[in-house]
Amino acid sequence: MFGSCAGMVDADVFRRDQVRLLSAQDEHVAMREQPFQFHHELWFRERRLDYLTIKFPLLADDGELYAIGGFATDVSLLRRAEDEALEAWRAAERASDTKSHLIAQVSHELRAPLQSILGYSQLLKSLTHDSDEVRISESIANAGEHLLSLANDLLDTMRPGAPASSVSGDAIDPCQLVNEVIEMIRPLAAQRMVSLGRDVHAGLGLYVRGDRRRLKQVLINLMSNAVRYGVAHGDVIVRLERVPGSRLRFVVVNDGASIRPEHAERLFAPFDRLGQNVSAEGSGLGLALSRSFMEAMDGTIGIQESSAAGTAFYLELPIAAGASADPFAPAREAPLRVREDVRGRVLHVEDSAEQAQLMRDALARLLPNVELLHEASGRAALLRARTSDVDLLLVDMHLPDLSGEELLAGLAGLDVIVLSGLVTTEGVARARALGAIDYLAKPVDLARLQRAIVASLGSVTAL
């Protein structure tokens, strides 16, 4: 690299500032009379070189220092590799931070409309005693809950370091699942003037083993296809059948056009529409995804029969031996009831006009003697909290001007319930450390919200 340097001193080879650096190293070794290791840069012909140098004192027989010895190793390539690895790590960190921010934003944007759907369906159910209206509100709630579960799945797979998508092995009540899906499909069937029917006798008292959420997706897909591709004024029937091998079969039958045997397998290939034009409904992925879900649950899916009278698709799962309950069935929430005995002043901090209106409607109905105030920004909320006699704050964690944590820090000493579309263990812990008395995930169940507010205002009411 340097060629022959015999007879030269540092000043003959290096720049003046580098000569000072090397001289300082020599003086350090000489003063302490022991070896030292140095990592330093040297410039030679406009090139930066990285050296790892070990210098040591050379002593005469009488112990007197007569020279400084040493050897240097060019570690430029290693240093360059370290720099590149560090930059790659920093780039990955930036990408992870960007992805985390995107997940938080998407979660917030998805959960906000779901809050209105689920919240108003609860209110509608509490306001009516008409059986048809109750059924309609329950159907809206079931559809909203299913959409929420799909959104949660999507967000979970997007999280940095998330494990691969998996399925669970729940004990599922097939009769209840069929009833839920029929209610979700009913509006589509009414639009197409298709009658829906069911025969679930073979499944009474039985449970199947699988992932409830995935199974529901598959059954929704089969039934919606049966309605779409059947004939107007026709029928779609779903029935349960026991089959050999301790398995239960869901069969979905319509009276649409038959499917040729050579085309049956193609239906389960991604994007294969059997020659239909691109304007056909759907993405062409539904049955392909359904097959992957069923195989992951040790199940099967296929065409049972197809003729001029119609087509029967089936899906099949093992029966769950000894199961006695469906732990993942939608919980039947306690009916909402009016609490006129609770009083207080609550400040709702929320930048969404729709969410603010839902909160006004909900509290006016459920807690009529609670005064509700509203602010759409964090700074306005801080001012209102300092100047008004507020007993409780309901705080959204995603505001346009302040972060949720900044707002919580400014509200220290006040009762705060956090409402957030993004719930993580770390986020909940930070919020509680900043003084939050509760942390509710959006979309918030109105019965749980009512209980949280009553728990906070109870002491205020008693004063």
PDB file of N, CA and C in Angstrom, residues 22-119:
ATOM      1  N   LEU A  22      -0.390  10.193  15.834  1.00  0.00           N
ATOM      2  CA  LEU A  22       0.533   9.081  16.060  1.00  0.00           C
ATOM      3  C   LEU A  22       1.537   9.412  17.162  1.00  0.00           C
ATOM      4  N   SER A  23       1.975  10.655  17.210  1.00  0.00           N
ATOM      5  CA  SER A  23       2.915  11.082  18.263  1.00  0.00           C
ATOM      6  C   SER A  23       2.251  11.015  19.634  1.00  0.00           C
ATOM      7  N   ALA A  24       0.965  11.402  19.708  1.00  0.00           N
ATOM      8  CA  ALA A  24       0.237  11.344  20.978  1.00  0.00           C
ATOM      9  C   ALA A  24       0.115   9.897  21.453  1.00  0.00           C
ATOM     10  N   GLN A  25      -0.075   8.963  20.517  1.00  0.00           N
ATOM     11  CA  GLN A  25      -0.133   7.554  20.892  1.00  0.00           C
ATOM     12  C   GLN A  25       1.197   7.089  21.457  1.00  0.00           C
ATOM     13  N   ASP A  26       2.265   7.477  20.792  1.00  0.00           N
ATOM     14  CA  ASP A  26       3.602   7.092  21.273  1.00  0.00           C
ATOM     15  C   ASP A  26       3.859   7.630  22.679  1.00  0.00           C
ATOM     16  N   GLU A  27       3.493   8.892  22.917  1.00  0.00           N
ATOM     17  CA  GLU A  27       3.700   9.493  24.237  1.00  0.00           C
ATOM     18  C   GLU A  27       2.875   8.763  25.305  1.00  0.00           C
ATOM     19  N   HIS A  28       1.654   8.340  24.933  1.00  0.00           N
ATOM     20  CA  HIS A  28       0.789   7.620  25.879  1.00  0.00           C
ATOM     21  C   HIS A  28       1.447   6.313  26.305  1.00  0.00           C
ATOM     22  N   VAL A  29       2.014   5.577  25.330  1.00  0.00           N
ATOM     23  CA  VAL A  29       2.670   4.301  25.641  1.00  0.00           C
ATOM     24  C   VAL A  29       3.931   4.544  26.468  1.00  0.00           C
ATOM     25  N   ALA A  30       4.693   5.583  26.095  1.00  0.00           N
ATOM     26  CA  ALA A  30       5.952   5.866  26.794  1.00  0.00           C
ATOM     27  C   ALA A  30       5.712   6.249  28.242  1.00  0.00           C
ATOM     28  N   MET A  31       4.693   7.063  28.498  1.00  0.00           N
ATOM     29  CA  MET A  31       4.427   7.519  29.867  1.00  0.00           C
ATOM     30  C   MET A  31       4.011   6.355  30.763  1.00  0.00           C
ATOM     31  N   ARG A  32       3.302   5.411  30.246  1.00  0.00           N
ATOM     32  CA  ARG A  32       2.767   4.320  31.078  1.00  0.00           C
ATOM     33  C   ARG A  32       3.612   3.051  30.999  1.00  0.00           C
ATOM     34  N   GLU A  33       4.528   3.032  30.021  1.00  0.00           N
ATOM     35  CA  GLU A  33       5.434   1.905  29.852  1.00  0.00           C
ATOM     36  C   GLU A  33       4.700   0.564  29.820  1.00  0.00           C
ATOM     37  N   GLN A  34       3.590   0.529  29.076  1.00  0.00           N
ATOM     38  CA  GLN A  34       2.842  -0.708  28.867  1.00  0.00           C
ATOM     39  C   GLN A  34       2.162  -0.645  27.500  1.00  0.00           C
ATOM     40  N   PRO A  35       1.822  -1.806  26.932  1.00  0.00           N
ATOM     41  CA  PRO A  35       1.233  -1.808  25.588  1.00  0.00           C
ATOM     42  C   PRO A  35      -0.202  -1.288  25.593  1.00  0.00           C
ATOM     43  N   PHE A  36      -0.590  -0.688  24.452  1.00  0.00           N
ATOM     44  CA  PHE A  36      -1.954  -0.205  24.260  1.00  0.00           C
ATOM     45  C   PHE A  36      -2.404  -0.515  22.834  1.00  0.00           C
ATOM     46  N   GLN A  37      -3.717  -0.636  22.703  1.00  0.00           N
ATOM     47  CA  GLN A  37      -4.329  -0.868  21.382  1.00  0.00           C
ATOM     48  C   GLN A  37      -5.074   0.382  20.955  1.00  0.00           C
ATOM     49  N   PHE A  38      -4.889   0.768  19.687  1.00  0.00           N
ATOM     50  CA  PHE A  38      -5.540   1.961  19.155  1.00  0.00           C
ATOM     51  C   PHE A  38      -6.288   1.597  17.869  1.00  0.00           C
ATOM     52  N   HIS A  39      -7.465   2.190  17.720  1.00  0.00           N
ATOM     53  CA  HIS A  39      -8.222   2.059  16.464  1.00  0.00           C
ATOM     54  C   HIS A  39      -8.348   3.464  15.886  1.00  0.00           C
ATOM     55  N   HIS A  40      -7.739   3.677  14.718  1.00  0.00           N
ATOM     56  CA  HIS A  40      -7.709   5.041  14.206  1.00  0.00           C
ATOM     57  C   HIS A  40      -7.754   5.035  12.689  1.00  0.00           C
ATOM     58  N   GLU A  41      -8.024   6.217  12.144  1.00  0.00           N
ATOM     59  CA  GLU A  41      -8.078   6.401  10.697  1.00  0.00           C
ATOM     60  C   GLU A  41      -6.781   7.065  10.217  1.00  0.00           C
ATOM     61  N   LEU A  42      -6.348   6.659   9.041  1.00  0.00           N
ATOM     62  CA  LEU A  42      -5.224   7.309   8.382  1.00  0.00           C
ATOM     63  C   LEU A  42      -5.618   7.599   6.939  1.00  0.00           C
ATOM     64  N   TRP A  43      -5.164   8.708   6.442  1.00  0.00           N
ATOM     65  CA  TRP A  43      -5.455   9.066   5.047  1.00  0.00           C
ATOM     66  C   TRP A  43      -4.173   8.977   4.224  1.00  0.00           C
ATOM     67  N   PHE A  44      -4.274   8.265   3.108  1.00  0.00           N
ATOM     68  CA  PHE A  44      -3.132   8.107   2.230  1.00  0.00           C
ATOM     69  C   PHE A  44      -3.619   8.237   0.794  1.00  0.00           C
ATOM     70  N   ARG A  45      -3.068   9.265   0.098  1.00  0.00           N
ATOM     71  CA  ARG A  45      -3.468   9.522  -1.290  1.00  0.00           C
ATOM     72  C   ARG A  45      -4.993   9.608  -1.430  1.00  0.00           C
ATOM     73  N   GLU A  46      -5.607  10.406  -0.573  1.00  0.00           N
ATOM     74  CA  GLU A  46      -7.042  10.712  -0.600  1.00  0.00           C
ATOM     75  C   GLU A  46      -7.917   9.503  -0.294  1.00  0.00           C
ATOM     76  N   ARG A  47      -7.331   8.473   0.279  1.00  0.00           N
ATOM     77  CA  ARG A  47      -8.117   7.303   0.670  1.00  0.00           C
ATOM     78  C   ARG A  47      -8.105   7.165   2.179  1.00  0.00           C
ATOM     79  N   ARG A  48      -9.275   6.873   2.735  1.00  0.00           N
ATOM     80  CA  ARG A  48      -9.351   6.654   4.179  1.00  0.00           C
ATOM     81  C   ARG A  48      -9.069   5.193   4.477  1.00  0.00           C
ATOM     82  N   LEU A  49      -8.140   4.975   5.385  1.00  0.00           N
ATOM     83  CA  LEU A  49      -7.797   3.626   5.801  1.00  0.00           C
ATOM     84  C   LEU A  49      -8.032   3.489   7.297  1.00  0.00           C
ATOM     85  N   ASP A  50      -8.566   2.350   7.691  1.00  0.00           N
ATOM     86  CA  ASP A  50      -8.806   2.080   9.116  1.00  0.00           C
ATOM     87  C   ASP A  50      -7.778   1.077   9.607  1.00  0.00           C
ATOM     88  N   TYR A  51      -7.127   1.427  10.706  1.00  0.00           N
ATOM     89  CA  TYR A  51      -6.077   0.568  11.237  1.00  0.00           C
ATOM     90  C   TYR A  51      -6.354   0.224  12.699  1.00  0.00           C
ATOM     91  N   LEU A  52      -6.046  -1.024  13.026  1.00  0.00           N
ATOM     92  CA  LEU A  52      -6.012  -1.470  14.418  1.00  0.00           C
ATOM     93  C   LEU A  52      -4.540  -1.655  14.768  1.00  0.00           C
ATOM     94  N   THR A  53      -4.043  -0.795  15.660  1.00  0.00           N
ATOM     95  CA  THR A  53      -2.609  -0.753  15.948  1.00  0.00           C
ATOM     96  C   THR A  53      -2.350  -1.127  17.402  1.00  0.00           C
ATOM     97  N   ILE A  54      -1.332  -1.959  17.610  1.00  0.00           N
ATOM     98  CA  ILE A  54      -0.865  -2.273  18.968  1.00  0.00           C
ATOM     99  C   ILE A  54       0.549  -1.704  19.104  1.00  0.00           C
ATOM    100  N   LYS A  55       0.728  -0.823  20.088  1.00  0.00           N
ATOM    101  CA  LYS A  55       2.043  -0.229  20.342  1.00  0.00           C
ATOM    102  C   LYS A  55       2.507  -0.631  21.727  1.00  0.00           C
ATOM    103  N   PHE A  56       3.842  -0.798  21.854  1.00  0.00           N
ATOM    104  CA  PHE A  56       4.380  -1.287  23.124  1.00  0.00           C
ATOM    105  C   PHE A  56       5.760  -0.652  23.349  1.00  0.00           C
ATOM    106  N   PRO A  57       6.176  -0.502  24.612  1.00  0.00           N
ATOM    107  CA  PRO A  57       7.489   0.100  24.898  1.00  0.00           C
ATOM    108  C   PRO A  57       8.625  -0.918  24.708  1.00  0.00           C
ATOM    109  N   LEU A  58       9.747  -0.444  24.191  1.00  0.00           N
ATOM    110  CA  LEU A  58      10.954  -1.258  24.099  1.00  0.00           C
ATOM    111  C   LEU A  58      11.941  -0.746  25.136  1.00  0.00           C
ATOM    112  N   LEU A  59      12.313  -1.618  26.063  1.00  0.00           N
ATOM    113  CA  LEU A  59      13.151  -1.230  27.202  1.00  0.00           C
ATOM    114  C   LEU A  59      14.537  -1.867  27.091  1.00  0.00           C
ATOM    115  N   ALA A  60      15.542  -1.110  27.490  1.00  0.00           N
ATOM    116  CA  ALA A  60      16.914  -1.628  27.521  1.00  0.00           C
ATOM    117  C   ALA A  60      17.079  -2.525  28.743  1.00  0.00           C
ATOM    118  N   ASP A  61      18.247  -3.168  28.818  1.00  0.00           N
ATOM    119  CA  ASP A  61      18.499  -4.061  29.944  1.00  0.00           C
ATOM    120  C   ASP A  61      18.383  -3.353  31.280  1.00  0.00           C
ATOM    121  N   ASP A  62      18.730  -2.057  31.298  1.00  0.00           N
ATOM    122  CA  ASP A  62      18.643  -1.310  32.552  1.00  0.00           C
ATOM    123  C   ASP A  62      17.257  -0.753  32.822  1.00  0.00           C
ATOM    124  N   GLY A  63      16.300  -1.133  31.970  1.00  0.00           N
ATOM    125  CA  GLY A  63      14.923  -0.684  32.168  1.00  0.00           C
ATOM    126  C   GLY A  63      14.582   0.640  31.543  1.00  0.00           C
ATOM    127  N   GLU A  64      15.517   1.237  30.859  1.00  0.00           N
ATOM    128  CA  GLU A  64      15.263   2.526  30.241  1.00  0.00           C
ATOM    129  C   GLU A  64      14.567   2.336  28.891  1.00  0.00           C
ATOM    130  N   LEU A  65      13.607   3.224  28.627  1.00  0.00           N
ATOM    131  CA  LEU A  65      12.877   3.206  27.355  1.00  0.00           C
ATOM    132  C   LEU A  65      13.783   3.748  26.260  1.00  0.00           C
ATOM    133  N   TYR A  66      13.943   2.970  25.196  1.00  0.00           N
ATOM    134  CA  TYR A  66      14.760   3.476  24.104  1.00  0.00           C
ATOM    135  C   TYR A  66      14.001   3.563  22.790  1.00  0.00           C
ATOM    136  N   ALA A  67      12.767   2.960  22.721  1.00  0.00           N
ATOM    137  CA  ALA A  67      11.984   3.065  21.474  1.00  0.00           C
ATOM    138  C   ALA A  67      10.553   2.594  21.725  1.00  0.00           C
ATOM    139  N   ILE A  68       9.686   2.905  20.758  1.00  0.00           N
ATOM    140  CA  ILE A  68       8.302   2.424  20.761  1.00  0.00           C
ATOM    141  C   ILE A  68       8.141   1.466  19.583  1.00  0.00           C
ATOM    142  N   GLY A  69       7.743   0.248  19.885  1.00  0.00           N
ATOM    143  CA  GLY A  69       7.487  -0.725  18.832  1.00  0.00           C
ATOM    144  C   GLY A  69       6.000  -0.885  18.585  1.00  0.00           C
ATOM    145  N   GLY A  70       5.686  -1.501  17.501  1.00  0.00           N
ATOM    146  CA  GLY A  70       4.268  -1.722  17.231  1.00  0.00           C
ATOM    147  C   GLY A  70       4.023  -2.394  15.899  1.00  0.00           C
ATOM    148  N   PHE A  71       2.791  -2.837  15.707  1.00  0.00           N
ATOM    149  CA  PHE A  71       2.389  -3.357  14.404  1.00  0.00           C
ATOM    150  C   PHE A  71       0.926  -2.962  14.180  1.00  0.00           C
ATOM    151  N   ALA A  72       0.602  -2.750  12.933  1.00  0.00           N
ATOM    152  CA  ALA A  72      -0.727  -2.261  12.571  1.00  0.00           C
ATOM    153  C   ALA A  72      -1.372  -3.200  11.554  1.00  0.00           C
ATOM    154  N   THR A  73      -2.692  -3.385  11.694  1.00  0.00           N
ATOM    155  CA  THR A  73      -3.465  -4.226  10.770  1.00  0.00           C
ATOM    156  C   THR A  73      -4.507  -3.364  10.061  1.00  0.00           C
ATOM    157  N   ASP A  74      -4.498  -3.460   8.747  1.00  0.00           N
ATOM    158  CA  ASP A  74      -5.501  -2.722   7.968  1.00  0.00           C
ATOM    159  C   ASP A  74      -6.859  -3.426   8.111  1.00  0.00           C
ATOM    160  N   VAL A  75      -7.810  -2.768   8.788  1.00  0.00           N
ATOM    161  CA  VAL A  75      -9.149  -3.344   9.000  1.00  0.00           C
ATOM    162  C   VAL A  75     -10.194  -2.547   8.221  1.00  0.00           C
ATOM    163  N   SER A  76      -9.781  -1.933   7.137  1.00  0.00           N
ATOM    164  CA  SER A  76     -10.694  -1.083   6.371  1.00  0.00           C
ATOM    165  C   SER A  76     -11.897  -1.858   5.853  1.00  0.00           C
ATOM    166  N   LEU A  77     -11.648  -3.057   5.316  1.00  0.00           N
ATOM    167  CA  LEU A  77     -12.757  -3.854   4.780  1.00  0.00           C
ATOM    168  C   LEU A  77     -13.726  -4.264   5.890  1.00  0.00           C
ATOM    169  N   LEU A  78     -13.168  -4.629   7.049  1.00  0.00           N
ATOM    170  CA  LEU A  78     -14.020  -4.999   8.176  1.00  0.00           C
ATOM    171  C   LEU A  78     -14.838  -3.809   8.650  1.00  0.00           C
ATOM    172  N   ARG A  79     -14.191  -2.640   8.739  1.00  0.00           N
ATOM    173  CA  ARG A  79     -14.895  -1.435   9.180  1.00  0.00           C
ATOM    174  C   ARG A  79     -15.997  -1.078   8.178  1.00  0.00           C
ATOM    175  N   ARG A  80     -15.694  -1.224   6.881  1.00  0.00           N
ATOM    176  CA  ARG A  80     -16.698  -0.911   5.874  1.00  0.00           C
ATOM    177  C   ARG A  80     -17.898  -1.863   6.000  1.00  0.00           C
ATOM    178  N   ALA A  81     -17.600  -3.134   6.257  1.00  0.00           N
ATOM    179  CA  ALA A  81     -18.688  -4.107   6.433  1.00  0.00           C
ATOM    180  C   ALA A  81     -19.513  -3.765   7.664  1.00  0.00           C
ATOM    181  N   GLU A  82     -18.841  -3.351   8.754  1.00  0.00           N
ATOM    182  CA  GLU A  82     -19.565  -2.947   9.965  1.00  0.00           C
ATOM    183  C   GLU A  82     -20.458  -1.737   9.690  1.00  0.00           C
ATOM    184  N   ASP A  83     -19.930  -0.757   8.954  1.00  0.00           N
ATOM    185  CA  ASP A  83     -20.714   0.435   8.628  1.00  0.00           C
ATOM    186  C   ASP A  83     -21.942   0.068   7.788  1.00  0.00           C
ATOM    187  N   GLU A  84     -21.724  -0.831   6.815  1.00  0.00           N
ATOM    188  CA  GLU A  84     -22.852  -1.230   5.965  1.00  0.00           C
ATOM    189  C   GLU A  84     -23.895  -1.999   6.764  1.00  0.00           C
ATOM    190  N   ALA A  85     -23.435  -2.855   7.682  1.00  0.00           N
ATOM    191  CA  ALA A  85     -24.378  -3.595   8.522  1.00  0.00           C
ATOM    192  C   ALA A  85     -25.157  -2.652   9.429  1.00  0.00           C
ATOM    193  N   LEU A  86     -24.453  -1.655   9.980  1.00  0.00           N
ATOM    194  CA  LEU A  86     -25.118  -0.683  10.845  1.00  0.00           C
ATOM    195  C   LEU A  86     -26.166   0.115  10.074  1.00  0.00           C
ATOM    196  N   GLU A  87     -25.830   0.519   8.848  1.00  0.00           N
ATOM    197  CA  GLU A  87     -26.778   1.276   8.031  1.00  0.00           C
ATOM    198  C   GLU A  87     -27.972   0.404   7.659  1.00  0.00           C
ATOM    199  N   ALA A  88     -27.710  -0.871   7.361  1.00  0.00           N
ATOM    200  CA  ALA A  88     -28.814  -1.791   7.056  1.00  0.00           C
ATOM    201  C   ALA A  88     -29.732  -1.951   8.263  1.00  0.00           C
ATOM    202  N   TRP A  89     -29.128  -2.052   9.454  1.00  0.00           N
ATOM    203  CA  TRP A  89     -29.927  -2.163  10.680  1.00  0.00           C
ATOM    204  C   TRP A  89     -30.765  -0.913  10.903  1.00  0.00           C
ATOM    205  N   ARG A  90     -30.147   0.252  10.681  1.00  0.00           N
ATOM    206  CA  ARG A  90     -30.895   1.504  10.850  1.00  0.00           C
ATOM    207  C   ARG A  90     -32.024   1.610   9.838  1.00  0.00           C
ATOM    208  N   ALA A  91     -31.764   1.160   8.608  1.00  0.00           N
ATOM    209  CA  ALA A  91     -32.823   1.175   7.583  1.00  0.00           C
ATOM    210  C   ALA A  91     -33.964   0.250   7.979  1.00  0.00           C
ATOM    211  N   ALA A  92     -33.614  -0.924   8.530  1.00  0.00           N
ATOM    212  CA  ALA A  92     -34.654  -1.855   8.980  1.00  0.00           C
ATOM    213  C   ALA A  92     -35.460  -1.258  10.125  1.00  0.00           C
ATOM    214  N   GLU A  93     -34.772  -0.547  11.026  1.00  0.00           N
ATOM    215  CA  GLU A  93     -35.469   0.112  12.135  1.00  0.00           C
ATOM    216  C   GLU A  93     -36.432   1.171  11.615  1.00  0.00           C
ATOM    217  N   ARG A  94     -35.965   1.949  10.623  1.00  0.00           N
ATOM    218  CA  ARG A  94     -36.841   2.974  10.049  1.00  0.00           C
ATOM    219  C   ARG A  94     -38.047   2.334   9.377  1.00  0.00           C
ATOM    220  N   ALA A  95     -37.815   1.231   8.650  1.00  0.00           N
ATOM    221  CA  ALA A  95     -38.925   0.538   7.987  1.00  0.00           C
ATOM    222  C   ALA A  95     -39.896  -0.023   9.010  1.00  0.00           C
ATOM    223  N   SER A  96     -39.357  -0.562  10.109  1.00  0.00           N
ATOM    224  CA  SER A  96     -40.218  -1.109  11.163  1.00  0.00           C
ATOM    225  C   SER A  96     -41.050  -0.009  11.811  1.00  0.00           C
ATOM    226  N   ASP A  97     -40.416   1.149  12.059  1.00  0.00           N
ATOM    227  CA  ASP A  97     -41.148   2.273  12.651  1.00  0.00           C
ATOM    228  C   ASP A  97     -42.245   2.753  11.705  1.00  0.00           C
ATOM    229  N   THR A  98     -41.926   2.806  10.397  1.00  0.00           N
ATOM    230  CA  THR A  98     -42.929   3.224   9.418  1.00  0.00           C
ATOM    231  C   THR A  98     -44.088   2.238   9.382  1.00  0.00           C
ATOM    232  N   LYS A  99     -43.758   0.948   9.418  1.00  0.00           N
ATOM    233  CA  LYS A  99     -44.800  -0.077   9.389  1.00  0.00           C
ATOM    234  C   LYS A  99     -45.669  -0.008  10.644  1.00  0.00           C
ATOM    235  N   SER A 100     -45.037   0.200  11.798  1.00  0.00           N
ATOM    236  CA  SER A 100     -45.799   0.305  13.042  1.00  0.00           C
ATOM    237  C   SER A 100     -46.748   1.501  13.000  1.00  0.00           C
ATOM    238  N   HIS A 101     -46.251   2.621  12.452  1.00  0.00           N
ATOM    239  CA  HIS A 101     -47.098   3.804  12.332  1.00  0.00           C
ATOM    240  C   HIS A 101     -48.265   3.529  11.396  1.00  0.00           C
ATOM    241  N   LEU A 102     -47.988   2.825  10.289  1.00  0.00           N
ATOM    242  CA  LEU A 102     -49.055   2.488   9.340  1.00  0.00           C
ATOM    243  C   LEU A 102     -50.096   1.591   9.992  1.00  0.00           C
ATOM    244  N   ILE A 103     -49.646   0.605  10.761  1.00  0.00           N
ATOM    245  CA  ILE A 103     -50.584  -0.299  11.431  1.00  0.00           C
ATOM    246  C   ILE A 103     -51.471   0.479  12.391  1.00  0.00           C
ATOM    247  N   ALA A 104     -50.857   1.397  13.154  1.00  0.00           N
ATOM    248  CA  ALA A 104     -51.648   2.201  14.088  1.00  0.00           C
ATOM    249  C   ALA A 104     -52.692   3.028  13.355  1.00  0.00           C
ATOM    250  N   GLN A 105     -52.289   3.618  12.216  1.00  0.00           N
ATOM    251  CA  GLN A 105     -53.219   4.452  11.451  1.00  0.00           C
ATOM    252  C   GLN A 105     -54.341   3.619  10.844  1.00  0.00           C
ATOM    253  N   VAL A 106     -53.968   2.470  10.249  1.00  0.00           N
ATOM    254  CA  VAL A 106     -54.982   1.605   9.640  1.00  0.00           C
ATOM    255  C   VAL A 106     -55.939   1.079  10.694  1.00  0.00           C
ATOM    256  N   SER A 107     -55.396   0.671  11.841  1.00  0.00           N
ATOM    257  CA  SER A 107     -56.248   0.178  12.926  1.00  0.00           C
ATOM    258  C   SER A 107     -57.250   1.231  13.349  1.00  0.00           C
ATOM    259  N   HIS A 108     -56.776   2.466  13.497  1.00  0.00           N
ATOM    260  CA  HIS A 108     -57.662   3.562  13.903  1.00  0.00           C
ATOM    261  C   HIS A 108     -58.748   3.801  12.856  1.00  0.00           C
ATOM    262  N   GLU A 109     -58.358   3.808  11.571  1.00  0.00           N
ATOM    263  CA  GLU A 109     -59.318   4.099  10.508  1.00  0.00           C
ATOM    264  C   GLU A 109     -60.329   2.976  10.336  1.00  0.00           C
ATOM    265  N   LEU A 110     -59.926   1.722  10.574  1.00  0.00           N
ATOM    266  CA  LEU A 110     -60.864   0.606  10.454  1.00  0.00           C
ATOM    267  C   LEU A 110     -61.832   0.557  11.619  1.00  0.00           C
ATOM    268  N   ARG A 111     -61.329   0.797  12.809  1.00  0.00           N
ATOM    269  CA  ARG A 111     -62.162   0.635  13.996  1.00  0.00           C
ATOM    270  C   ARG A 111     -63.156   1.771  14.201  1.00  0.00           C
ATOM    271  N   ALA A 112     -62.841   2.944  13.670  1.00  0.00           N
ATOM    272  CA  ALA A 112     -63.758   4.073  13.866  1.00  0.00           C
ATOM    273  C   ALA A 112     -65.141   3.806  13.255  1.00  0.00           C
ATOM    274  N   PRO A 113     -65.257   3.414  11.968  1.00  0.00           N
ATOM    275  CA  PRO A 113     -66.597   3.124  11.447  1.00  0.00           C
ATOM    276  C   PRO A 113     -67.230   1.901  12.102  1.00  0.00           C
ATOM    277  N   LEU A 114     -66.402   0.903  12.480  1.00  0.00           N
ATOM    278  CA  LEU A 114     -66.959  -0.261  13.161  1.00  0.00           C
ATOM    279  C   LEU A 114     -67.554   0.128  14.508  1.00  0.00           C
ATOM    280  N   GLN A 115     -66.973   1.130  15.152  1.00  0.00           N
ATOM    281  CA  GLN A 115     -67.535   1.612  16.409  1.00  0.00           C
ATOM    282  C   GLN A 115     -68.970   2.103  16.199  1.00  0.00           C
ATOM    283  N   SER A 116     -69.191   2.844  15.121  1.00  0.00           N
ATOM    284  CA  SER A 116     -70.542   3.335  14.840  1.00  0.00           C
ATOM    285  C   SER A 116     -71.485   2.182  14.520  1.00  0.00           C
ATOM    286  N   ILE A 117     -71.036   1.232  13.694  1.00  0.00           N
ATOM    287  CA  ILE A 117     -71.891   0.102  13.319  1.00  0.00           C
ATOM    288  C   ILE A 117     -72.307  -0.695  14.548  1.00  0.00           C
ATOM    289  N   LEU A 118     -71.323  -1.081  15.352  1.00  0.00           N
ATOM    290  CA  LEU A 118     -71.624  -1.919  16.517  1.00  0.00           C
ATOM    291  C   LEU A 118     -72.320  -1.131  17.619  1.00  0.00           C
ATOM    292  N   GLY A 119     -71.908   0.110  17.810  1.00  0.00           N
ATOM    293  CA  GLY A 119     -72.542   0.922  18.855  1.00  0.00           C
ATOM    294  C   GLY A 119     -74.002   1.189  18.579  1.00  0.00           C
TER     295      GLY A 119
END
